[in-house]
């Protein structure tokens, strides 16, 4: 959903900018919404075709935006506070960071399938 919103905003901003500067007209709401839907659908299709690289690109772009813009309270101090957790499962349930990795990677089999 984040990628679709990001793609919609990007394409609608490009469309509105081109209408404003090339045609010297104010963009209409209909054209901006049309461009947003087109951008969201295009990014959704790209995410289906290239899930890993598109997810990495979306995370990179979101990393460029300051975290304070996503805060609901509007205070920048809240962004620097870290949650504390206690107990055995505190790292998994209390908001701490936990990394779970798999020790076995699936191997890719190439060739004629054997039934």
Short mmCIF file of N, CA and C in Angstrom, two decimals:
data_model
loop_
_atom_site.label_atom_id
_atom_site.label_comp_id
_atom_site.label_asym_id
_atom_site.label_seq_id
_atom_site.Cartn_x
_atom_site.Cartn_y
_atom_site.Cartn_z
N UNK A 1 0.82 -1.19 0.00
CA UNK A 1 0.00 0.00 0.00
C UNK A 1 0.87 1.26 0.00
N UNK A 2 1.98 1.18 0.73
CA UNK A 2 2.87 2.34 0.78
C UNK A 2 3.46 2.61 -0.59
N UNK A 3 3.87 1.57 -1.28
CA UNK A 3 4.43 1.73 -2.62
C UNK A 3 3.41 2.27 -3.61
N UNK A 4 2.17 1.80 -3.49
CA UNK A 4 1.14 2.30 -4.38
C UNK A 4 0.86 3.78 -4.13
N UNK A 5 0.81 4.17 -2.87
CA UNK A 5 0.61 5.59 -2.55
C UNK A 5 1.78 6.43 -3.04
N UNK A 6 2.98 5.91 -2.85
CA UNK A 6 4.18 6.63 -3.30
C UNK A 6 4.20 6.78 -4.82
N UNK A 7 3.87 5.72 -5.54
CA UNK A 7 3.81 5.79 -7.00
C UNK A 7 2.71 6.72 -7.49
N UNK A 8 1.56 6.69 -6.82
CA UNK A 8 0.47 7.58 -7.20
C UNK A 8 0.82 9.04 -7.00
N UNK A 9 1.46 9.34 -5.88
CA UNK A 9 1.86 10.72 -5.61
C UNK A 9 2.92 11.16 -6.62
N UNK A 10 3.85 10.29 -6.93
CA UNK A 10 4.92 10.66 -7.87
C UNK A 10 4.37 10.94 -9.27
N UNK A 11 3.52 10.06 -9.78
CA UNK A 11 2.98 10.24 -11.13
C UNK A 11 2.02 11.43 -11.18
N UNK A 12 1.21 11.61 -10.14
CA UNK A 12 0.29 12.76 -10.15
C UNK A 12 1.06 14.08 -10.02
N UNK A 13 2.16 14.09 -9.28
CA UNK A 13 2.97 15.30 -9.18
C UNK A 13 3.64 15.62 -10.51
N UNK A 14 4.12 14.58 -11.20
CA UNK A 14 4.70 14.81 -12.53
C UNK A 14 3.66 15.32 -13.52
N UNK A 15 2.46 14.76 -13.48
CA UNK A 15 1.40 15.20 -14.37
C UNK A 15 0.96 16.63 -14.08
N UNK A 16 0.81 16.96 -12.79
CA UNK A 16 0.41 18.32 -12.42
C UNK A 16 1.51 19.32 -12.77
N UNK A 17 2.75 18.93 -12.55
CA UNK A 17 3.86 19.83 -12.89
C UNK A 17 3.97 20.08 -14.38
N UNK A 18 3.76 19.04 -15.17
CA UNK A 18 3.84 19.24 -16.62
C UNK A 18 2.67 20.08 -17.12
N UNK A 19 1.48 19.90 -16.53
CA UNK A 19 0.34 20.73 -16.93
C UNK A 19 0.58 22.19 -16.55
N UNK A 20 1.15 22.40 -15.40
CA UNK A 20 1.37 23.77 -14.91
C UNK A 20 2.46 24.49 -15.70
N UNK A 21 3.57 23.83 -15.96
CA UNK A 21 4.70 24.52 -16.58
C UNK A 21 4.74 24.43 -18.11
N UNK A 22 4.21 23.35 -18.68
CA UNK A 22 4.26 23.21 -20.14
C UNK A 22 3.05 23.88 -20.78
N UNK A 23 1.86 23.57 -20.25
CA UNK A 23 0.65 24.12 -20.85
C UNK A 23 0.21 25.43 -20.23
N UNK A 24 0.82 25.84 -19.13
CA UNK A 24 0.51 27.08 -18.40
C UNK A 24 -0.96 27.12 -17.99
N UNK A 25 -1.49 25.97 -17.54
CA UNK A 25 -2.85 25.87 -17.03
C UNK A 25 -2.81 25.28 -15.63
N UNK A 26 -3.84 25.55 -14.88
CA UNK A 26 -3.98 24.94 -13.56
C UNK A 26 -4.51 23.51 -13.74
N UNK A 27 -3.85 22.50 -13.14
CA UNK A 27 -4.33 21.12 -13.31
C UNK A 27 -5.68 20.92 -12.63
N UNK A 28 -6.54 20.14 -13.27
CA UNK A 28 -7.86 19.86 -12.71
C UNK A 28 -7.78 18.70 -11.72
N UNK A 29 -8.76 18.63 -10.86
CA UNK A 29 -8.82 17.55 -9.89
C UNK A 29 -8.96 16.20 -10.59
N UNK A 30 -9.72 16.18 -11.66
CA UNK A 30 -9.94 14.94 -12.42
C UNK A 30 -8.62 14.41 -12.98
N UNK A 31 -7.78 15.30 -13.54
CA UNK A 31 -6.52 14.85 -14.12
C UNK A 31 -5.53 14.40 -13.04
N UNK A 32 -5.54 15.09 -11.90
CA UNK A 32 -4.63 14.69 -10.82
C UNK A 32 -5.04 13.33 -10.25
N UNK A 33 -6.35 13.12 -10.04
CA UNK A 33 -6.82 11.82 -9.55
C UNK A 33 -6.57 10.71 -10.56
N UNK A 34 -6.76 11.01 -11.86
CA UNK A 34 -6.48 10.03 -12.90
C UNK A 34 -5.01 9.62 -12.88
N UNK A 35 -4.12 10.61 -12.78
CA UNK A 35 -2.69 10.31 -12.73
C UNK A 35 -2.32 9.54 -11.46
N UNK A 36 -2.98 9.84 -10.34
CA UNK A 36 -2.72 9.10 -9.10
C UNK A 36 -3.09 7.63 -9.26
N UNK A 37 -4.25 7.37 -9.84
CA UNK A 37 -4.69 5.99 -10.03
C UNK A 37 -3.76 5.25 -10.99
N UNK A 38 -3.35 5.93 -12.06
CA UNK A 38 -2.43 5.31 -13.02
C UNK A 38 -1.11 4.97 -12.34
N UNK A 39 -0.57 5.89 -11.55
CA UNK A 39 0.69 5.63 -10.85
C UNK A 39 0.58 4.52 -9.84
N UNK A 40 -0.54 4.47 -9.11
CA UNK A 40 -0.73 3.41 -8.11
C UNK A 40 -0.84 2.04 -8.78
N UNK A 41 -1.55 1.96 -9.89
CA UNK A 41 -1.70 0.68 -10.59
C UNK A 41 -0.37 0.25 -11.20
N UNK A 42 0.37 1.21 -11.76
CA UNK A 42 1.68 0.86 -12.34
C UNK A 42 2.62 0.30 -11.28
N UNK A 43 2.68 0.94 -10.12
CA UNK A 43 3.57 0.45 -9.06
C UNK A 43 3.08 -0.89 -8.53
N UNK A 44 1.77 -1.10 -8.46
CA UNK A 44 1.26 -2.40 -8.01
C UNK A 44 1.68 -3.51 -8.97
N UNK A 45 1.67 -3.24 -10.26
CA UNK A 45 2.11 -4.25 -11.23
C UNK A 45 3.61 -4.48 -11.14
N UNK A 46 4.37 -3.42 -10.93
CA UNK A 46 5.83 -3.57 -10.80
C UNK A 46 6.16 -4.36 -9.54
N UNK A 47 5.42 -4.13 -8.46
CA UNK A 47 5.66 -4.88 -7.22
C UNK A 47 5.38 -6.36 -7.44
N UNK A 48 4.38 -6.70 -8.24
CA UNK A 48 4.09 -8.11 -8.53
C UNK A 48 5.19 -8.76 -9.35
N UNK A 49 5.79 -8.00 -10.25
CA UNK A 49 6.84 -8.57 -11.10
C UNK A 49 8.20 -8.62 -10.42
N UNK A 50 8.55 -7.59 -9.67
CA UNK A 50 9.87 -7.49 -9.02
C UNK A 50 9.68 -7.19 -7.53
N UNK A 51 9.29 -8.17 -6.73
CA UNK A 51 8.96 -7.87 -5.34
C UNK A 51 10.15 -7.44 -4.48
N UNK A 52 11.30 -8.09 -4.62
CA UNK A 52 12.43 -7.76 -3.75
C UNK A 52 13.02 -6.40 -4.08
N UNK A 53 13.27 -6.15 -5.35
CA UNK A 53 13.92 -4.89 -5.70
C UNK A 53 12.97 -3.71 -5.55
N UNK A 54 11.67 -3.91 -5.79
CA UNK A 54 10.74 -2.80 -5.59
C UNK A 54 10.55 -2.51 -4.10
N UNK A 55 10.56 -3.53 -3.26
CA UNK A 55 10.47 -3.31 -1.82
C UNK A 55 11.70 -2.58 -1.31
N UNK A 56 12.86 -2.94 -1.82
CA UNK A 56 14.09 -2.25 -1.41
C UNK A 56 14.08 -0.80 -1.87
N UNK A 57 13.56 -0.54 -3.07
CA UNK A 57 13.50 0.83 -3.57
C UNK A 57 12.51 1.66 -2.75
N UNK A 58 11.37 1.09 -2.40
CA UNK A 58 10.38 1.81 -1.59
C UNK A 58 10.94 2.12 -0.22
N UNK A 59 11.64 1.16 0.40
CA UNK A 59 12.24 1.41 1.70
C UNK A 59 13.31 2.49 1.62
N UNK A 60 14.07 2.52 0.53
CA UNK A 60 15.10 3.55 0.35
C UNK A 60 14.46 4.93 0.25
N UNK A 61 13.39 5.03 -0.54
CA UNK A 61 12.73 6.33 -0.72
C UNK A 61 12.09 6.79 0.60
N UNK A 62 11.48 5.86 1.32
CA UNK A 62 10.90 6.22 2.62
C UNK A 62 11.98 6.57 3.64
N UNK A 63 13.18 6.03 3.48
CA UNK A 63 14.28 6.37 4.36
C UNK A 63 14.77 7.80 4.15
N UNK A 64 14.50 8.36 2.99
CA UNK A 64 14.88 9.74 2.72
C UNK A 64 13.96 10.75 3.41
N UNK A 65 12.73 10.32 3.71
CA UNK A 65 11.76 11.20 4.36
C UNK A 65 12.03 11.20 5.86
N UNK A 66 12.05 12.36 6.50
CA UNK A 66 12.28 12.40 7.95
C UNK A 66 11.19 11.67 8.71
N UNK A 67 11.57 10.99 9.77
CA UNK A 67 10.63 10.21 10.57
C UNK A 67 9.61 11.10 11.27
N UNK A 68 9.94 12.34 11.52
CA UNK A 68 9.04 13.23 12.23
C UNK A 68 7.76 13.51 11.44
N UNK A 69 7.78 13.33 10.12
CA UNK A 69 6.58 13.55 9.32
C UNK A 69 5.52 12.48 9.56
N UNK A 70 5.92 11.31 10.03
CA UNK A 70 4.98 10.22 10.26
C UNK A 70 4.46 10.18 11.69
N UNK A 71 4.90 11.08 12.55
CA UNK A 71 4.46 11.13 13.94
C UNK A 71 3.07 11.73 14.02
N UNK A 72 2.20 11.16 14.83
CA UNK A 72 0.85 11.70 14.99
C UNK A 72 0.84 12.86 15.99
N UNK A 73 1.69 12.79 17.01
CA UNK A 73 1.71 13.84 18.03
C UNK A 73 2.37 15.11 17.54
N UNK A 74 3.25 15.01 16.56
CA UNK A 74 3.91 16.18 16.03
C UNK A 74 5.16 16.57 16.80
N UNK A 75 5.52 15.82 17.84
CA UNK A 75 6.70 16.15 18.62
C UNK A 75 7.89 15.38 18.09
N UNK A 76 8.98 16.06 17.87
CA UNK A 76 10.18 15.42 17.34
C UNK A 76 10.89 14.59 18.41
N UNK A 77 10.64 14.90 19.70
CA UNK A 77 11.31 14.16 20.77
C UNK A 77 10.83 12.72 20.83
N UNK A 78 9.58 12.47 20.42
CA UNK A 78 9.04 11.12 20.48
C UNK A 78 9.74 10.19 19.51
N UNK A 79 10.28 10.74 18.44
CA UNK A 79 10.95 9.93 17.43
C UNK A 79 12.26 9.36 17.94
N UNK A 80 12.88 10.01 18.93
CA UNK A 80 14.16 9.54 19.43
C UNK A 80 14.02 8.57 20.59
N UNK A 81 12.84 8.48 21.20
CA UNK A 81 12.66 7.58 22.33
C UNK A 81 12.60 6.15 21.84
N UNK A 82 13.23 5.24 22.60
CA UNK A 82 13.21 3.83 22.25
C UNK A 82 12.31 3.09 23.23
N UNK A 83 11.52 2.15 22.74
CA UNK A 83 10.67 1.39 23.64
C UNK A 83 11.50 0.43 24.49
N UNK A 84 11.09 0.26 25.72
CA UNK A 84 11.77 -0.69 26.60
C UNK A 84 10.93 -1.93 26.72
N UNK A 85 11.57 -3.07 26.88
CA UNK A 85 10.84 -4.32 27.01
C UNK A 85 11.49 -5.14 28.10
N UNK A 86 10.68 -5.97 28.73
CA UNK A 86 11.20 -6.84 29.77
C UNK A 86 10.53 -8.20 29.64
N UNK A 87 11.11 -9.19 30.27
CA UNK A 87 10.55 -10.52 30.22
C UNK A 87 11.23 -11.37 29.16
N UNK A 88 10.82 -12.63 29.12
CA UNK A 88 11.41 -13.56 28.18
C UNK A 88 11.06 -13.19 26.75
N UNK A 89 9.78 -12.87 26.50
CA UNK A 89 9.33 -12.55 25.15
C UNK A 89 9.25 -11.05 24.92
N UNK A 90 9.90 -10.27 25.71
CA UNK A 90 9.84 -8.81 25.57
C UNK A 90 10.38 -8.32 24.25
N UNK A 91 11.41 -8.96 23.74
CA UNK A 91 11.97 -8.53 22.46
C UNK A 91 11.04 -8.80 21.29
N UNK A 92 10.19 -9.84 21.41
CA UNK A 92 9.29 -10.16 20.31
C UNK A 92 7.94 -9.46 20.45
N UNK A 93 7.45 -9.32 21.68
CA UNK A 93 6.12 -8.77 21.87
C UNK A 93 6.12 -7.32 22.33
N UNK A 94 7.19 -6.86 22.92
CA UNK A 94 7.21 -5.53 23.52
C UNK A 94 7.69 -4.43 22.60
N UNK A 95 7.90 -4.67 21.36
CA UNK A 95 8.33 -3.61 20.45
C UNK A 95 9.83 -3.53 20.27
N UNK A 96 10.59 -4.42 20.88
CA UNK A 96 12.03 -4.44 20.68
C UNK A 96 12.37 -5.00 19.32
N UNK A 97 13.63 -4.99 18.98
CA UNK A 97 14.02 -5.52 17.69
C UNK A 97 14.47 -6.96 17.86
N UNK A 98 13.95 -7.81 17.02
CA UNK A 98 14.33 -9.22 17.04
C UNK A 98 14.54 -9.67 15.60
N UNK A 99 15.60 -10.38 15.37
CA UNK A 99 15.91 -10.86 14.03
C UNK A 99 15.79 -12.37 14.03
N UNK A 100 14.94 -12.89 13.15
CA UNK A 100 14.78 -14.33 13.02
C UNK A 100 15.26 -14.69 11.62
N UNK A 101 16.25 -15.54 11.56
CA UNK A 101 16.79 -15.93 10.26
C UNK A 101 16.62 -17.42 10.07
N UNK A 102 16.57 -17.81 8.84
CA UNK A 102 16.46 -19.21 8.50
C UNK A 102 17.84 -19.76 8.21
N UNK A 103 18.14 -20.96 8.73
CA UNK A 103 19.46 -21.52 8.51
C UNK A 103 19.55 -22.25 7.17
N UNK A 104 18.41 -22.62 6.63
CA UNK A 104 18.43 -23.32 5.34
C UNK A 104 17.77 -22.45 4.29
N UNK A 105 18.43 -22.34 3.15
CA UNK A 105 17.87 -21.59 2.05
C UNK A 105 17.32 -22.57 1.03
N UNK A 106 16.18 -22.26 0.44
CA UNK A 106 15.65 -23.20 -0.56
C UNK A 106 16.53 -23.19 -1.80
N UNK A 107 16.78 -24.37 -2.33
CA UNK A 107 17.62 -24.45 -3.51
C UNK A 107 16.75 -24.41 -4.76
N UNK A 108 17.29 -23.87 -5.80
CA UNK A 108 16.58 -23.75 -7.06
C UNK A 108 16.87 -24.99 -7.89
N UNK A 109 15.81 -25.67 -8.32
CA UNK A 109 15.97 -26.86 -9.14
C UNK A 109 15.66 -26.50 -10.58
N UNK A 110 16.56 -26.85 -11.47
CA UNK A 110 16.42 -26.54 -12.87
C UNK A 110 16.37 -27.83 -13.66
N UNK A 111 15.52 -27.87 -14.65
CA UNK A 111 15.46 -29.06 -15.50
C UNK A 111 14.08 -29.65 -15.57
N UNK A 112 14.00 -30.85 -16.12
CA UNK A 112 12.73 -31.53 -16.29
C UNK A 112 12.25 -32.03 -14.94
N UNK A 113 11.00 -31.75 -14.56
CA UNK A 113 10.51 -32.24 -13.27
C UNK A 113 10.37 -33.76 -13.28
N UNK A 114 10.67 -34.37 -12.14
CA UNK A 114 10.55 -35.82 -12.01
C UNK A 114 9.30 -36.14 -11.21
N UNK A 115 8.40 -36.88 -11.83
CA UNK A 115 7.13 -37.20 -11.18
C UNK A 115 7.17 -38.57 -10.57
#
